[in-house]
């Protein structure tokens, strides 16, 4: 399983942040970005089961959900050539690339026509952090930037993102359709069993 303590410490720190900052998105982004960057700078903690690509589609693995759904932590795993549809989030989110690289195309809605307007593309490499929300920009399409191997990113959202009603968009028309993403896994990592860590110290 590797050093799962890193994820436990991240979750505990993020709970404290949400307790302190409440719904202050600007402050959550400032302080939360530092916490996420510290987590994704290390690639020794994510269990293999939550970093496994699927041959046909990207995977969204739940790693942790706050008991009252104030935030969730998710690993996204992209096989070569895999990408999302154009979609929104409706809540704040932070994306940190831990392994590989991702391409992100951002969109806005034209007020007069409701059509999508491309706002450009950028690439995130390991250690790169992106922010999304209705306030800072919420519509994008993400893909694996690598043609020969999987990429993995860690996402934090201001809700239980797998249960949030969101939208996918038709790129040519801007027409949108509601969806709820769910998750690719039926179990989550056990952050709270310290028996192996204790045995290693005592041994």
PDB file of N, CA and C in Angstrom, residues 4 7 53-55 65 99 106 200:
ATOM      1  N   UNK A   4       0.535   5.250   3.061  1.00  0.00           N
ATOM      2  CA  UNK A   4      -0.837   5.752   3.102  1.00  0.00           C
ATOM      3  C   UNK A   4      -1.000   6.867   4.125  1.00  0.00           C
ATOM      4  N   UNK A   7      -1.818  10.322   2.743  1.00  0.00           N
ATOM      5  CA  UNK A   7      -3.222  10.623   2.446  1.00  0.00           C
ATOM      6  C   UNK A   7      -3.988  10.907   3.727  1.00  0.00           C
ATOM      7  N   UNK A  53      -5.559   1.863 -14.568  1.00  0.00           N
ATOM      8  CA  UNK A  53      -6.343   2.329 -15.716  1.00  0.00           C
ATOM      9  C   UNK A  53      -7.282   1.250 -16.235  1.00  0.00           C
ATOM     10  N   UNK A  54      -8.298   1.681 -16.960  1.00  0.00           N
ATOM     11  CA  UNK A  54      -9.229   0.785 -17.644  1.00  0.00           C
ATOM     12  C   UNK A  54      -8.929   0.879 -19.137  1.00  0.00           C
ATOM     13  N   UNK A  55      -9.013  -0.211 -19.877  1.00  0.00           N
ATOM     14  CA  UNK A  55      -8.645  -0.142 -21.306  1.00  0.00           C
ATOM     15  C   UNK A  55      -9.552   0.751 -22.138  1.00  0.00           C
ATOM     16  N   UNK A  65     -14.401  10.707   1.405  1.00  0.00           N
ATOM     17  CA  UNK A  65     -15.487  11.681   1.396  1.00  0.00           C
ATOM     18  C   UNK A  65     -15.759  12.109   2.826  1.00  0.00           C
ATOM     19  N   UNK A  99       1.201  11.901 -11.552  1.00  0.00           N
ATOM     20  CA  UNK A  99       1.941  10.968 -12.413  1.00  0.00           C
ATOM     21  C   UNK A  99       1.579  11.253 -13.864  1.00  0.00           C
ATOM     22  N   UNK A 106     -10.185  24.624 -21.882  1.00  0.00           N
ATOM     23  CA  UNK A 106     -11.180  25.372 -21.113  1.00  0.00           C
ATOM     24  C   UNK A 106     -12.203  26.005 -22.045  1.00  0.00           C
ATOM     25  N   UNK A 200       6.160  -1.560  12.204  1.00  0.00           N
ATOM     26  CA  UNK A 200       7.443  -1.167  11.610  1.00  0.00           C
ATOM     27  C   UNK A 200       8.267  -0.366  12.613  1.00  0.00           C
TER      28      UNK A 200
END
